[in-house]
Coordinates of C-alpha atoms in Angstrom, one line a residue:
Chain A
M523 CA -33.9 -30.4 33.4
V524 CA -34.8 -28.7 30.3
E525 CA -38.2 -26.7 29.8
L526 CA -39.5 -24.6 27.0
I527 CA -41.6 -21.8 28.0
E528 CA -43.7 -20.2 25.3
L529 CA -40.7 -20.5 22.8
T530 CA -41.0 -18.6 19.7
K531 CA -39.2 -17.9 16.5
D532 CA -40.5 -15.4 14.0
F533 CA -38.5 -14.9 10.9
G534 CA -40.9 -12.1 9.6
K535 CA -42.1 -14.1 6.7
V536 CA -42.5 -17.3 8.4
L537 CA -43.4 -18.1 12.1
A538 CA -41.2 -20.9 12.4
V539 CA -41.7 -22.0 16.2
N540 CA -45.0 -20.9 17.8
R541 CA -45.2 -20.9 21.5
L542 CA -43.8 -24.2 22.5
S543 CA -44.0 -25.0 25.8
F544 CA -42.9 -28.6 27.5
K545 CA -40.5 -30.0 30.0
I546 CA -37.9 -32.5 29.6
E547 CA -36.7 -35.0 32.4
R548 CA -33.2 -35.5 33.3
G549 CA -31.8 -38.7 31.5
E550 CA -34.7 -38.7 29.4
I551 CA -34.5 -39.5 25.5
F552 CA -36.9 -36.8 23.9
G553 CA -38.2 -36.8 20.5
I554 CA -39.3 -33.9 18.3
L555 CA -41.1 -35.4 15.5
G556 CA -42.0 -33.3 12.5
E557 CA -42.1 -32.8 8.7
N558 CA -39.7 -31.0 7.0
G559 CA -40.1 -27.3 7.7
A560 CA -42.2 -28.0 11.0
G561 CA -39.6 -26.1 12.9
K562 CA -37.6 -28.9 14.6
T563 CA -34.2 -27.3 13.5
T564 CA -35.3 -23.8 14.6
T565 CA -36.3 -25.3 17.8
L566 CA -32.9 -27.0 18.3
R567 CA -31.0 -24.0 17.2
M568 CA -32.9 -21.8 19.8
L569 CA -32.1 -24.3 22.5
A570 CA -28.3 -24.5 21.5
T571 CA -28.4 -20.4 21.7
M572 CA -27.4 -20.2 17.9
L573 CA -30.6 -18.4 17.4
K574 CA -32.5 -15.8 19.7
P575 CA -36.0 -16.3 20.5
T576 CA -38.5 -13.6 19.1
S577 CA -40.5 -14.4 22.5
G578 CA -40.6 -16.8 25.2
T579 CA -37.7 -18.8 26.5
A580 CA -36.1 -22.2 27.5
I581 CA -34.3 -23.1 30.9
I582 CA -31.5 -25.9 30.6
S583 CA -29.9 -27.0 33.8
G584 CA -31.5 -24.2 35.5
L585 CA -29.9 -21.6 33.1
D586 CA -32.1 -19.3 30.7
I587 CA -31.1 -19.4 27.3
T588 CA -31.6 -15.9 26.6
K589 CA -30.0 -14.7 29.8
E590 CA -27.1 -16.7 30.0
P591 CA -26.3 -18.4 26.7
E592 CA -22.4 -18.7 27.2
K593 CA -23.2 -20.7 30.4
V594 CA -26.0 -22.7 28.7
R595 CA -23.3 -23.9 25.8
R596 CA -21.1 -25.3 28.6
K597 CA -24.1 -27.7 29.5
I598 CA -25.1 -28.7 25.8
G599 CA -23.6 -30.8 23.4
I600 CA -24.8 -30.9 19.6
L601 CA -24.7 -33.2 16.7
F602 CA -26.6 -31.4 13.9
G603 CA -27.2 -33.3 10.6
S604 CA -25.6 -36.5 9.4
E605 CA -22.6 -34.9 7.9
S606 CA -19.6 -35.2 9.8
G607 CA -17.7 -31.8 9.5
L608 CA -14.2 -31.7 10.5
Y609 CA -11.3 -29.8 9.7
A610 CA -9.3 -31.8 7.1
R611 CA -6.0 -30.7 7.6
L612 CA -6.2 -31.1 11.4
S613 CA -5.8 -34.5 13.1
A614 CA -8.6 -36.1 14.8
R615 CA -6.9 -35.2 18.2
E616 CA -6.6 -31.5 17.1
N617 CA -10.1 -31.2 15.9
I618 CA -11.5 -32.7 19.2
E619 CA -9.0 -30.6 21.2
Y620 CA -9.9 -27.2 19.6
F621 CA -13.6 -27.7 20.8
G622 CA -12.4 -28.6 24.1
L623 CA -10.3 -25.6 24.6
L624 CA -13.3 -23.5 23.7
H625 CA -15.0 -24.9 26.4
D626 CA -12.5 -23.7 28.6
M627 CA -11.3 -27.2 29.4
D628 CA -7.8 -28.0 31.1
K629 CA -5.3 -28.9 28.9
N630 CA -4.1 -31.8 30.9
E631 CA -7.7 -32.8 31.4
L632 CA -8.4 -32.4 27.8
K633 CA -5.7 -34.9 26.7
K634 CA -6.8 -37.3 29.2
R635 CA -10.4 -37.3 28.2
I636 CA -9.5 -37.4 24.7
D637 CA -7.4 -40.5 25.5
D638 CA -10.1 -42.1 27.4
L639 CA -12.6 -41.6 24.7
S640 CA -10.6 -42.2 21.7
E641 CA -9.9 -45.7 23.4
R642 CA -13.8 -46.1 24.1
F643 CA -14.7 -45.2 20.6
G644 CA -11.6 -47.4 19.0
M645 CA -10.0 -44.4 17.7
Q646 CA -6.5 -44.9 18.7
D647 CA -5.1 -46.0 15.3
Y648 CA -6.0 -42.7 13.6
I649 CA -6.3 -40.2 16.6
N650 CA -3.1 -38.2 15.3
K651 CA -4.0 -38.5 11.6
P652 CA -5.5 -36.0 9.4
A653 CA -9.1 -35.9 9.2
G654 CA -9.1 -35.5 5.5
T655 CA -7.9 -39.1 5.0
F656 CA -10.8 -40.5 7.1
S657 CA -13.7 -42.6 5.9
K658 CA -17.1 -41.7 6.7
G659 CA -17.5 -43.9 9.8
M660 CA -14.2 -42.7 11.4
K661 CA -15.1 -39.1 10.8
Q662 CA -18.5 -40.1 12.3
K663 CA -16.7 -41.3 15.8
V664 CA -14.7 -38.2 15.9
C665 CA -17.8 -36.0 15.5
F666 CA -19.4 -38.2 18.4
V667 CA -16.4 -37.5 20.7
R668 CA -16.3 -33.9 19.8
S669 CA -19.8 -33.4 20.8
I670 CA -19.4 -35.1 24.3
I671 CA -15.7 -34.0 24.9
H672 CA -16.7 -31.3 27.7
N673 CA -19.1 -33.6 29.2
P674 CA -22.4 -32.0 28.5
E675 CA -25.5 -32.7 30.5
V676 CA -28.0 -32.1 27.6
M677 CA -27.3 -33.5 24.1
L678 CA -29.1 -31.9 21.0
F679 CA -29.3 -34.3 18.0
D680 CA -31.0 -32.7 14.7
E681 CA -32.0 -35.5 12.3
P682 CA -28.6 -37.3 13.0
T683 CA -29.3 -40.2 10.9
N684 CA -30.8 -38.4 7.8
S685 CA -29.5 -40.2 4.7
L686 CA -27.2 -42.4 6.5
D687 CA -27.0 -46.0 5.7
V688 CA -28.0 -48.7 7.8
S689 CA -24.9 -48.9 9.6
S690 CA -23.9 -45.6 10.2
A691 CA -27.5 -44.8 11.4
K692 CA -27.1 -47.6 13.9
E693 CA -23.9 -46.0 15.1
V694 CA -25.6 -43.1 16.0
H695 CA -28.4 -45.0 17.8
D696 CA -25.9 -46.8 19.8
F697 CA -24.3 -43.3 20.5
I698 CA -27.5 -42.0 21.6
K699 CA -28.1 -44.9 24.0
L700 CA -24.6 -44.5 25.3
C701 CA -25.5 -40.9 26.2
K702 CA -28.5 -42.0 28.0
Q703 CA -26.5 -44.6 29.9
E704 CA -24.2 -41.7 31.0
G705 CA -27.1 -39.9 32.3
R706 CA -27.2 -37.2 29.8
T707 CA -30.7 -35.6 28.6
I708 CA -31.2 -36.1 25.2
I709 CA -33.2 -34.2 22.7
F710 CA -33.6 -35.9 19.4
S711 CA -35.4 -34.6 16.2
S712 CA -36.2 -36.6 13.2
H713 CA -38.9 -37.1 10.7
S714 CA -38.5 -40.9 11.0
M715 CA -41.5 -42.5 12.8
N716 CA -39.5 -45.8 13.3
E717 CA -36.6 -44.1 14.6
V718 CA -38.3 -42.2 17.3
E719 CA -40.5 -45.2 18.1
K720 CA -37.3 -47.3 18.8
L721 CA -35.4 -44.6 20.7
C722 CA -37.6 -42.2 22.6
D723 CA -39.0 -42.2 25.9
R724 CA -41.4 -39.3 25.2
V725 CA -42.2 -37.4 22.1
A726 CA -43.2 -34.0 21.0
I727 CA -45.0 -33.7 17.5
I728 CA -45.1 -30.4 16.0
H729 CA -46.5 -29.3 12.9
K730 CA -45.8 -25.6 11.4
G731 CA -44.1 -24.6 14.4
K732 CA -47.1 -25.6 16.7
L733 CA -47.0 -28.3 19.4
V734 CA -49.8 -31.0 18.3
A735 CA -49.2 -33.7 20.7
L736 CA -46.9 -34.5 23.7
G737 CA -46.5 -37.8 25.4
T738 CA -45.2 -41.4 25.3
I739 CA -45.6 -43.1 22.1
D740 CA -48.3 -45.2 23.9
E741 CA -50.0 -42.2 25.3
I742 CA -50.2 -40.6 21.6
K743 CA -51.3 -43.9 20.1
H744 CA -53.9 -44.4 22.6
R745 CA -55.8 -41.4 21.4
F746 CA -56.3 -43.0 18.3
T747 CA -57.4 -46.8 19.3
G748 CA -55.9 -49.4 17.0
A749 CA -53.8 -47.0 14.8
S750 CA -50.0 -47.3 14.3
F751 CA -47.7 -44.5 15.4
E752 CA -47.4 -43.4 11.7
E753 CA -51.2 -43.3 11.0
V754 CA -51.3 -41.5 14.3
F755 CA -48.6 -39.0 13.2
L756 CA -50.4 -38.4 9.6
R757 CA -53.8 -38.0 11.5
L758 CA -52.4 -35.3 13.7
V759 CA -50.5 -33.3 11.1
G760 CA -53.2 -33.9 8.6
D761 CA -55.7 -32.1 11.0
E762 CA -53.5 -28.9 10.8
R763 CA -53.0 -29.1 7.0
Chain B
M1047 CA -19.9 -7.4 22.2
K1048 CA -17.9 -9.6 24.8
I1049 CA -14.4 -10.9 23.7
N1050 CA -12.6 -13.4 25.7
F1051 CA -8.8 -13.2 24.5
K1052 CA -8.0 -16.4 25.5
H1053 CA -10.6 -17.8 23.1
V1054 CA -9.3 -15.3 20.4
W1055 CA -5.8 -16.7 20.8
I1056 CA -7.3 -20.4 20.5
V1057 CA -9.1 -19.4 17.5
L1058 CA -6.0 -17.7 16.0
K1059 CA -3.7 -20.5 16.7
K1060 CA -6.0 -23.1 15.2
E1061 CA -6.6 -21.1 11.8
L1062 CA -3.0 -20.2 11.4
K1063 CA -2.2 -23.9 11.9
D1064 CA -4.8 -25.0 9.4
A1065 CA -3.9 -22.3 6.9
F1066 CA -0.1 -23.3 7.0
R1067 CA -0.9 -26.9 6.4
D1068 CA -2.6 -25.8 3.2
R1069 CA 0.6 -26.2 1.2
K1070 CA -1.0 -25.0 -2.2
A1071 CA -2.6 -22.1 -0.8
L1072 CA 0.6 -21.2 0.8
L1073 CA 2.5 -21.3 -2.3
V1074 CA 0.0 -19.4 -4.4
N1075 CA -0.5 -16.8 -1.7
I1076 CA 3.0 -16.4 0.2
I1077 CA 5.8 -17.8 -2.0
L1078 CA 4.3 -16.8 -5.5
P1079 CA 4.7 -12.9 -5.0
M1080 CA 8.2 -13.0 -4.1
I1081 CA 9.3 -15.0 -7.3
F1082 CA 6.7 -13.6 -9.4
I1083 CA 7.6 -9.8 -9.1
P1084 CA 11.4 -10.1 -9.9
V1085 CA 10.3 -12.4 -12.5
I1086 CA 7.9 -9.7 -14.1
F1087 CA 10.5 -6.9 -13.8
I1088 CA 13.2 -8.8 -15.4
I1089 CA 10.9 -10.1 -18.0
S1090 CA 9.5 -6.4 -18.7
S1091 CA 13.2 -5.1 -18.9
I1092 CA 14.3 -7.4 -21.5
A1093 CA 11.2 -7.2 -23.4
A1094 CA 11.4 -3.4 -23.3
K1095 CA 15.0 -3.4 -24.6
S1096 CA 14.3 -5.9 -27.6
A1097 CA 11.2 -4.0 -28.5
V1098 CA 13.2 -0.7 -28.9
E1099 CA 16.7 -1.7 -29.6
V1100 CA 17.5 -1.9 -33.3
K1101 CA 20.2 -4.2 -34.7
P1102 CA 20.8 -3.1 -38.4
E1103 CA 22.3 -6.4 -39.4
K1104 CA 19.3 -8.1 -38.1
T1105 CA 16.5 -5.5 -39.3
P1106 CA 15.3 -6.3 -42.9
I1107 CA 14.5 -3.3 -44.7
C1108 CA 13.3 -2.9 -48.6
V1109 CA 14.7 -0.2 -50.7
I1110 CA 12.9 0.5 -53.8
G1111 CA 15.0 2.3 -56.4
L1112 CA 18.3 1.6 -54.8
E1113 CA 19.9 1.8 -58.3
N1114 CA 18.7 5.3 -58.8
S1115 CA 21.3 6.6 -56.3
K1116 CA 24.8 5.5 -55.8
L1117 CA 25.0 8.3 -52.9
I1118 CA 22.2 6.6 -51.1
S1119 CA 22.7 3.1 -51.8
S1120 CA 26.5 3.6 -50.4
M1121 CA 25.1 5.3 -47.2
I1122 CA 22.5 2.3 -46.5
E1123 CA 25.4 -0.2 -47.2
K1124 CA 27.3 1.5 -44.6
S1125 CA 24.4 1.2 -42.2
E1126 CA 24.6 -2.3 -42.4
F1127 CA 20.7 -2.5 -42.7
N1128 CA 19.6 -6.0 -44.3
I1129 CA 18.3 -5.1 -47.4
V1130 CA 15.7 -7.6 -48.8
K1131 CA 13.4 -7.7 -51.8
S1132 CA 9.7 -7.8 -51.6
T1133 CA 7.0 -8.4 -54.2
N1134 CA 4.5 -6.6 -52.1
P1135 CA 6.3 -4.2 -49.7
K1136 CA 3.5 -2.5 -48.1
K1137 CA 1.8 -5.9 -47.0
D1138 CA 5.2 -7.4 -45.9
L1139 CA 5.6 -4.1 -43.6
Q1140 CA 2.2 -4.5 -42.4
D1141 CA 3.1 -8.3 -41.5
S1142 CA 6.2 -6.8 -39.8
K1143 CA 8.4 -9.3 -42.2
I1144 CA 10.3 -6.0 -43.1
K1145 CA 10.6 -3.1 -40.7
A1146 CA 10.6 0.0 -43.3
V1147 CA 10.5 0.6 -47.0
L1148 CA 12.6 3.5 -48.6
I1149 CA 11.4 4.7 -52.0
I1150 CA 14.1 6.5 -54.1
P1151 CA 12.5 8.2 -57.1
K1152 CA 13.9 7.5 -60.7
D1153 CA 15.5 10.7 -61.5
F1154 CA 16.9 11.3 -58.1
E1155 CA 20.7 12.0 -59.0
K1156 CA 19.6 14.1 -62.1
L1157 CA 17.2 16.4 -59.9
L1158 CA 19.6 16.7 -57.4
S1159 CA 22.6 18.0 -59.6
Q1160 CA 20.0 20.4 -61.4
G1161 CA 19.8 21.9 -57.8
K1162 CA 16.0 20.7 -57.5
Q1163 CA 14.1 19.2 -54.6
V1164 CA 13.5 15.5 -54.6
N1165 CA 10.9 13.6 -52.6
I1166 CA 12.3 10.4 -50.9
Q1167 CA 9.4 8.1 -49.2
I1168 CA 9.8 6.2 -46.0
L1169 CA 7.0 3.8 -45.2
T1170 CA 6.8 2.4 -41.7
N1171 CA 4.4 0.6 -39.4
E1172 CA 3.8 2.8 -36.4
A1173 CA 2.1 -0.2 -34.7
D1174 CA 5.7 -2.0 -34.7
M1175 CA 7.8 0.0 -32.2
K1176 CA 10.9 -1.3 -34.0
S1177 CA 9.5 -0.1 -37.4
S1178 CA 8.8 3.3 -35.9
N1179 CA 12.6 3.2 -34.6
V1180 CA 14.0 2.2 -37.8
G1181 CA 12.0 5.0 -39.6
N1182 CA 13.5 7.4 -37.4
I1183 CA 17.1 6.2 -38.0
L1184 CA 16.4 6.4 -41.8
S1185 CA 15.1 9.8 -41.6
N1186 CA 17.8 11.0 -39.5
M1187 CA 20.4 9.6 -42.1
I1188 CA 18.2 11.2 -44.8
N1189 CA 18.2 14.5 -43.2
E1190 CA 22.0 14.3 -42.5
F1191 CA 22.8 13.7 -46.1
S1192 CA 20.2 16.4 -47.1
K1193 CA 22.4 18.8 -44.8
Q1194 CA 25.4 18.0 -46.5
I1195 CA 24.0 18.7 -50.2
V1196 CA 22.7 22.2 -48.5
K1197 CA 26.1 22.9 -47.4
Q1198 CA 27.6 21.9 -50.7
R1199 CA 25.1 24.1 -52.7
L1200 CA 25.9 27.0 -50.5
I1201 CA 29.8 26.6 -50.4
Q1202 CA 29.2 26.6 -54.4
K1203 CA 27.5 29.9 -54.3
N1204 CA 30.3 31.3 -51.8
L1205 CA 27.6 31.4 -49.0
D1206 CA 28.3 30.6 -45.3
P1207 CA 26.3 27.5 -44.7
S1208 CA 25.3 28.5 -41.1
I1209 CA 23.0 31.2 -42.9
I1210 CA 20.3 28.7 -43.2
E1211 CA 20.4 27.6 -39.5
P1212 CA 20.1 30.7 -37.3
V1213 CA 19.1 28.9 -34.4
V1214 CA 20.7 25.8 -33.0
I1215 CA 18.7 23.7 -30.6
N1216 CA 20.6 22.0 -27.9
K1217 CA 17.9 19.5 -26.3
E1218 CA 19.1 18.1 -23.0
N1219 CA 16.9 15.7 -20.9
V1220 CA 17.7 16.9 -17.4
A1221 CA 15.6 14.0 -15.6
P1222 CA 17.9 11.6 -13.9
P1223 CA 17.4 8.0 -14.6
K1224 CA 15.7 7.4 -11.3
K1225 CA 12.9 9.8 -12.1
Q1226 CA 12.3 8.1 -15.6
S1227 CA 12.1 4.8 -14.0
A1228 CA 9.6 6.3 -11.5
T1229 CA 6.9 6.9 -13.9
I1230 CA 6.4 3.2 -14.9
L1231 CA 7.4 2.1 -11.0
S1232 CA 4.9 4.5 -9.6
F1233 CA 2.3 2.4 -11.4
L1234 CA 3.5 -1.0 -10.9
I1235 CA 4.9 -1.1 -7.3
P1236 CA 1.7 0.4 -5.5
M1237 CA -0.3 -2.1 -7.8
F1238 CA 1.8 -5.3 -6.8
L1239 CA 1.7 -4.2 -3.0
T1240 CA -2.0 -3.6 -2.6
L1241 CA -3.0 -6.4 -4.8
W1242 CA -1.2 -9.1 -2.8
A1243 CA -2.1 -7.7 0.4
T1244 CA -6.0 -7.9 -0.5
L1245 CA -5.6 -11.1 -2.4
G1246 CA -3.5 -12.6 0.3
G1247 CA -6.4 -13.2 2.8
M1248 CA -9.1 -13.9 0.5
N1249 CA -8.8 -17.8 0.3
V1250 CA -8.5 -18.1 4.1
A1251 CA -11.4 -15.6 4.7
I1252 CA -13.6 -17.9 2.6
D1253 CA -12.4 -21.0 4.3
L1254 CA -12.8 -19.8 7.8
T1255 CA -16.5 -18.4 7.2
A1256 CA -18.3 -19.9 4.5
G1257 CA -16.1 -23.1 4.6
E1258 CA -16.9 -23.5 8.1
K1259 CA -20.8 -23.7 7.1
E1260 CA -20.0 -25.9 4.1
R1261 CA -18.0 -28.3 6.2
G1262 CA -20.8 -28.4 9.1
T1263 CA -18.2 -27.3 11.6
L1264 CA -19.8 -23.6 12.1
E1265 CA -22.8 -24.9 14.3
P1266 CA -20.7 -26.7 16.7
L1267 CA -18.4 -24.0 17.0
L1268 CA -21.0 -21.7 17.7
T1269 CA -22.2 -23.9 20.6
T1270 CA -18.9 -23.6 22.2
A1271 CA -18.4 -21.5 25.3
A1272 CA -16.5 -19.0 23.2
T1273 CA -18.8 -15.8 22.0
R1274 CA -19.4 -14.8 18.3
S1275 CA -17.2 -11.7 19.1
S1276 CA -14.3 -13.9 20.2
L1277 CA -14.6 -16.4 17.2
V1278 CA -15.0 -13.4 14.7
T1279 CA -11.8 -11.8 16.3
G1280 CA -9.5 -14.8 16.0
K1281 CA -10.7 -15.4 12.5
Y1282 CA -10.2 -12.0 11.5
L1283 CA -6.8 -11.9 12.7
A1284 CA -5.8 -15.1 11.0
V1285 CA -7.0 -13.5 7.9
S1286 CA -4.9 -10.2 8.6
I1287 CA -1.8 -12.2 9.2
M1288 CA -2.2 -14.4 6.2
A1289 CA -2.9 -11.2 4.0
L1290 CA -0.1 -9.3 5.7
L1291 CA 2.3 -12.3 4.9
A1292 CA 1.5 -11.9 1.2
G1293 CA 1.9 -8.3 1.2
L1294 CA 5.1 -8.5 2.8
S1295 CA 6.2 -11.5 0.3
S1296 CA 5.3 -9.0 -2.5
L1297 CA 7.4 -6.3 -0.8
F1298 CA 10.3 -8.8 -0.5
G1299 CA 9.7 -9.5 -4.5
I1300 CA 10.0 -5.8 -5.1
I1301 CA 13.1 -5.3 -2.9
A1302 CA 14.9 -8.6 -4.4
S1303 CA 13.9 -7.3 -8.1
F1304 CA 16.2 -4.2 -7.3
V1305 CA 18.9 -6.4 -6.0
L1306 CA 18.8 -8.7 -8.7
L1307 CA 18.2 -6.5 -11.9
P1308 CA 21.7 -5.4 -12.2
S1309 CA 23.4 -8.7 -11.9
V1310 CA 20.7 -10.5 -14.2
L1311 CA 20.7 -7.6 -16.9
G1312 CA 24.4 -6.9 -16.7
E1313 CA 25.3 -3.7 -19.0
S1314 CA 21.9 -3.7 -20.6
F1315 CA 20.3 -2.9 -17.1
K1316 CA 21.2 0.8 -18.1
N1317 CA 18.4 0.5 -20.7
S1318 CA 15.8 -0.9 -18.5
P1319 CA 12.8 1.4 -17.6
F1320 CA 13.9 0.4 -14.0
Y1321 CA 17.3 1.9 -14.3
G1322 CA 18.3 4.1 -11.6
Y1323 CA 15.8 3.2 -8.9
S1324 CA 16.9 2.1 -5.6
V1325 CA 14.8 1.0 -2.6
S1326 CA 15.8 2.9 0.7
P1327 CA 15.3 1.7 3.9
L1328 CA 12.6 4.7 4.7
T1329 CA 10.9 3.4 1.5
V1330 CA 10.8 0.1 2.7
L1331 CA 9.3 1.3 6.2
I1332 CA 6.7 3.4 4.4
M1333 CA 5.6 0.4 2.1
L1334 CA 5.5 -1.8 5.0
L1335 CA 2.9 0.6 6.7
V1336 CA 0.9 0.7 3.6
V1337 CA 1.0 -3.1 3.3
I1338 CA -0.2 -3.7 7.0
L1339 CA -2.9 -1.1 6.7
T1340 CA -4.3 -2.3 3.5
A1341 CA -4.1 -5.9 4.6
I1342 CA -6.1 -5.1 7.8
I1343 CA -8.8 -3.3 6.0
F1344 CA -9.2 -6.0 3.4
A1345 CA -9.2 -8.8 5.7
A1346 CA -12.2 -7.4 7.5
I1347 CA -14.2 -6.6 4.4
E1348 CA -13.4 -10.2 3.3
V1349 CA -14.7 -11.8 6.5
A1350 CA -17.6 -10.0 6.2
L1351 CA -18.6 -10.7 2.7
A1352 CA -17.5 -14.3 3.1
S1353 CA -19.6 -14.7 6.2
Y1354 CA -22.8 -14.0 4.0
A1355 CA -21.8 -16.8 1.7
R1356 CA -23.1 -20.2 2.2
S1357 CA -20.3 -22.1 0.4
F1358 CA -16.9 -21.9 -0.6
K1359 CA -17.7 -21.3 -4.1
E1360 CA -20.4 -18.6 -3.2
G1361 CA -17.7 -17.0 -1.3
Q1362 CA -15.5 -16.9 -4.2
T1363 CA -18.0 -15.3 -6.2
Y1364 CA -18.6 -12.3 -3.5
L1365 CA -15.0 -11.8 -3.1
S1366 CA -13.5 -12.1 -6.7
P1367 CA -14.8 -8.6 -7.6
I1368 CA -12.2 -7.3 -4.9
S1369 CA -9.2 -8.0 -7.0
I1370 CA -10.8 -6.1 -9.7
I1371 CA -11.6 -3.1 -7.6
V1372 CA -8.1 -2.8 -6.2
L1373 CA -6.6 -2.4 -9.7
I1374 CA -8.6 0.6 -10.4
P1375 CA -6.9 3.1 -8.1
P1376 CA -3.6 2.4 -9.9
Y1377 CA -5.1 3.2 -13.3
F1378 CA -6.8 6.5 -11.6
T1379 CA -3.8 8.0 -10.5
M1380 CA -1.4 6.6 -13.5
Y1381 CA -1.3 9.9 -15.3
K1382 CA -0.9 12.0 -12.4
M1383 CA 2.2 13.7 -11.2
P1384 CA 2.9 13.7 -7.5
N1385 CA 2.4 17.2 -7.3
E1386 CA -0.8 17.0 -8.7
L1387 CA -2.3 14.6 -6.1
T1388 CA -4.4 16.8 -3.8
D1389 CA -5.4 15.8 -0.1
T1390 CA -8.6 14.1 -1.1
Y1391 CA -6.4 11.4 -3.0
F1392 CA -5.0 10.7 0.5
L1393 CA -8.5 10.3 2.0
L1394 CA -10.0 7.8 -0.4
P1395 CA -9.6 4.1 0.5
I1396 CA -6.8 2.3 -1.7
V1397 CA -6.5 5.6 -3.8
N1398 CA -4.7 6.8 -0.6
A1399 CA -2.4 4.0 -0.1
I1400 CA -1.5 4.3 -4.2
S1401 CA -0.9 8.0 -3.9
V1402 CA 1.3 7.6 -1.0
L1403 CA 3.5 5.0 -2.7
K1404 CA 3.5 7.1 -5.8
E1405 CA 4.9 10.0 -3.8
L1406 CA 7.2 7.8 -2.0
I1407 CA 8.5 6.4 -5.5
Y1408 CA 9.1 10.0 -6.7
D1409 CA 11.4 10.5 -3.5
I1410 CA 8.6 12.4 -1.8
V1411 CA 7.9 12.1 1.9
N1412 CA 5.0 14.5 2.6
L1413 CA 4.1 14.1 6.4
Q1414 CA 0.7 15.9 5.9
H1415 CA -0.2 13.4 3.2
L1416 CA 1.3 10.6 5.3
G1417 CA -0.8 11.6 8.2
L1418 CA -4.1 11.9 6.2
F1419 CA -3.5 8.3 4.9
V1420 CA -2.8 7.0 8.3
I1421 CA -6.1 8.5 9.7
S1422 CA -8.4 7.6 6.9
S1423 CA -6.9 4.3 7.1
M1424 CA -7.8 3.9 10.7
V1425 CA -11.1 5.2 10.2
Y1426 CA -11.7 2.2 7.3
I1427 CA -10.1 0.0 9.5
V1428 CA -12.8 0.7 12.5
I1429 CA -15.7 0.6 10.1
S1430 CA -14.5 -2.7 8.2
I1431 CA -14.1 -4.5 11.6
M1432 CA -17.3 -3.4 12.7
F1433 CA -18.9 -4.7 9.4
A1434 CA -17.3 -7.8 9.9
S1435 CA -18.5 -8.3 13.4
R1436 CA -22.2 -7.3 12.5
M1437 CA -22.3 -9.8 9.6
F1438 CA -20.6 -12.6 11.6
E1439 CA -22.9 -12.0 14.7
N1440 CA -26.2 -11.7 12.6
E1441 CA -28.1 -14.9 12.7
K1442 CA -29.8 -13.9 9.2
V1443 CA -26.1 -14.1 7.8
L1444 CA -25.2 -17.0 9.5
F1445 CA -28.2 -19.1 8.8
R1446 CA -29.1 -17.8 5.4
N1447 CA -31.3 -20.2 3.6

């Protein structure tokens, strides 16, 4: 479903991502775990075709991110960061509609999908109100719907719960689980052990742009008998320090 | 550079909808120029009139030694100047409490009757336009008085008074009022038009680029099916339209000024520095061309610079010097008469727009100059759009840490 092949990003002064290679299966929640500056965001930005790899590539739903970035973007949805960025003067519907139209969705189909999703996420009361008047929770829901409006096969989440309170973080977790139920493949970056342990089927631990461990949580834990996942992470990252 | 015009249209429509819902920005950028410009013209007309006009009964002057000359005192009385007493006339003059000081020497009448020369001193404060004018009025009065004395003395000696005036100067100002008003208008009108055409798109340019980064909407936008070229084209067109609307508003303000001035100022409009100027349809057409080209060039420059900024505030820091830069060319050409403007003036950015407008206000339509302006502006448009596009498509600019 998603395959990273020697994916590399060199910013000149910093080698942010260093020859990352791994495969992610369809319907899987895949965690990319690493400290701040490990290269998680750069990796996800390359997968989202926002940044061009210096070398290597990735294949998403059979499409090469370096050769067919526009087609790749139709297959992916993103939720980057915990800030719910919306256009304050546009209504929730207009915010979502804008992104749907830029994904070449048919107007009638788009309207129907917004109505369906609005009902599913309990947004009917405020769907036509300006986003500037919304609470954080309301904005978060609009961002969820915006990210899946074009029914993407792959969802990219970059530290989506960073600095969120417990209930908002739970909303994000529920949304990720919902995406999985709907058969989407999820790539999820975090520096929270608990979150990754709770949600992810498999994990890649990266440090200074390099892959240091890959597998299920149990497989990785197995390498260090008796240790908690947090201790395992610290040992893996510590070895590289 | 792949552009999908359907995506461009979607972006343009959304950005304009968003911009038109920002009532405060709309008021400042679009509504304000059409009100502000007529107000400036009316206020400056009234201010110019009151600064120069001297109403003797309301103008205090101090005469030292009034008792020394009956002739002068009766003349001053006739002039209706408000004669006041002062313990420190020089200081009062410096403080603009009085407008002139006239000093008549003690033995004025005696020396005059003896046929000798007498000195009368007039003190004025040249920093005060009104004081300067009062000084001129008093000088003219005394000169006239002096001439009468000379005439009397010559007649007494049986001589023809005209022998002391072998040459009589008849000075006539042949400049029609329109040309006189053009001096100040050729500075003000180009400045207003280019200023708003550049300022009008500034906030929108920042909001659509740096604002997207700050809100966190840029990343989702970049992962839609639209290419960056399509996104930046839609955004650029939206900024151009907003800048153009601001420019049109200032053009409307200028036209409205010249329609309103005569009725607002009434008779005193004749004393206005703008008297005699009227806006012809050809003038409006060329002004429109200048506004369009200026708006398009600056919209691209503003999008390019604002794309580099990480936040709205940073965008304002980068773009605010533009409002100073566009004010320089009007001063650059301020003391040049239209015939002194060489071809080079019509090639330099902004200076070319100012120069075309300057010629226009002096009723000159030089097709060669107009052609140079249009061609050079087209070159600047291409360069500025390429700059904007490169900036927006550069990942180091968009994801600057």
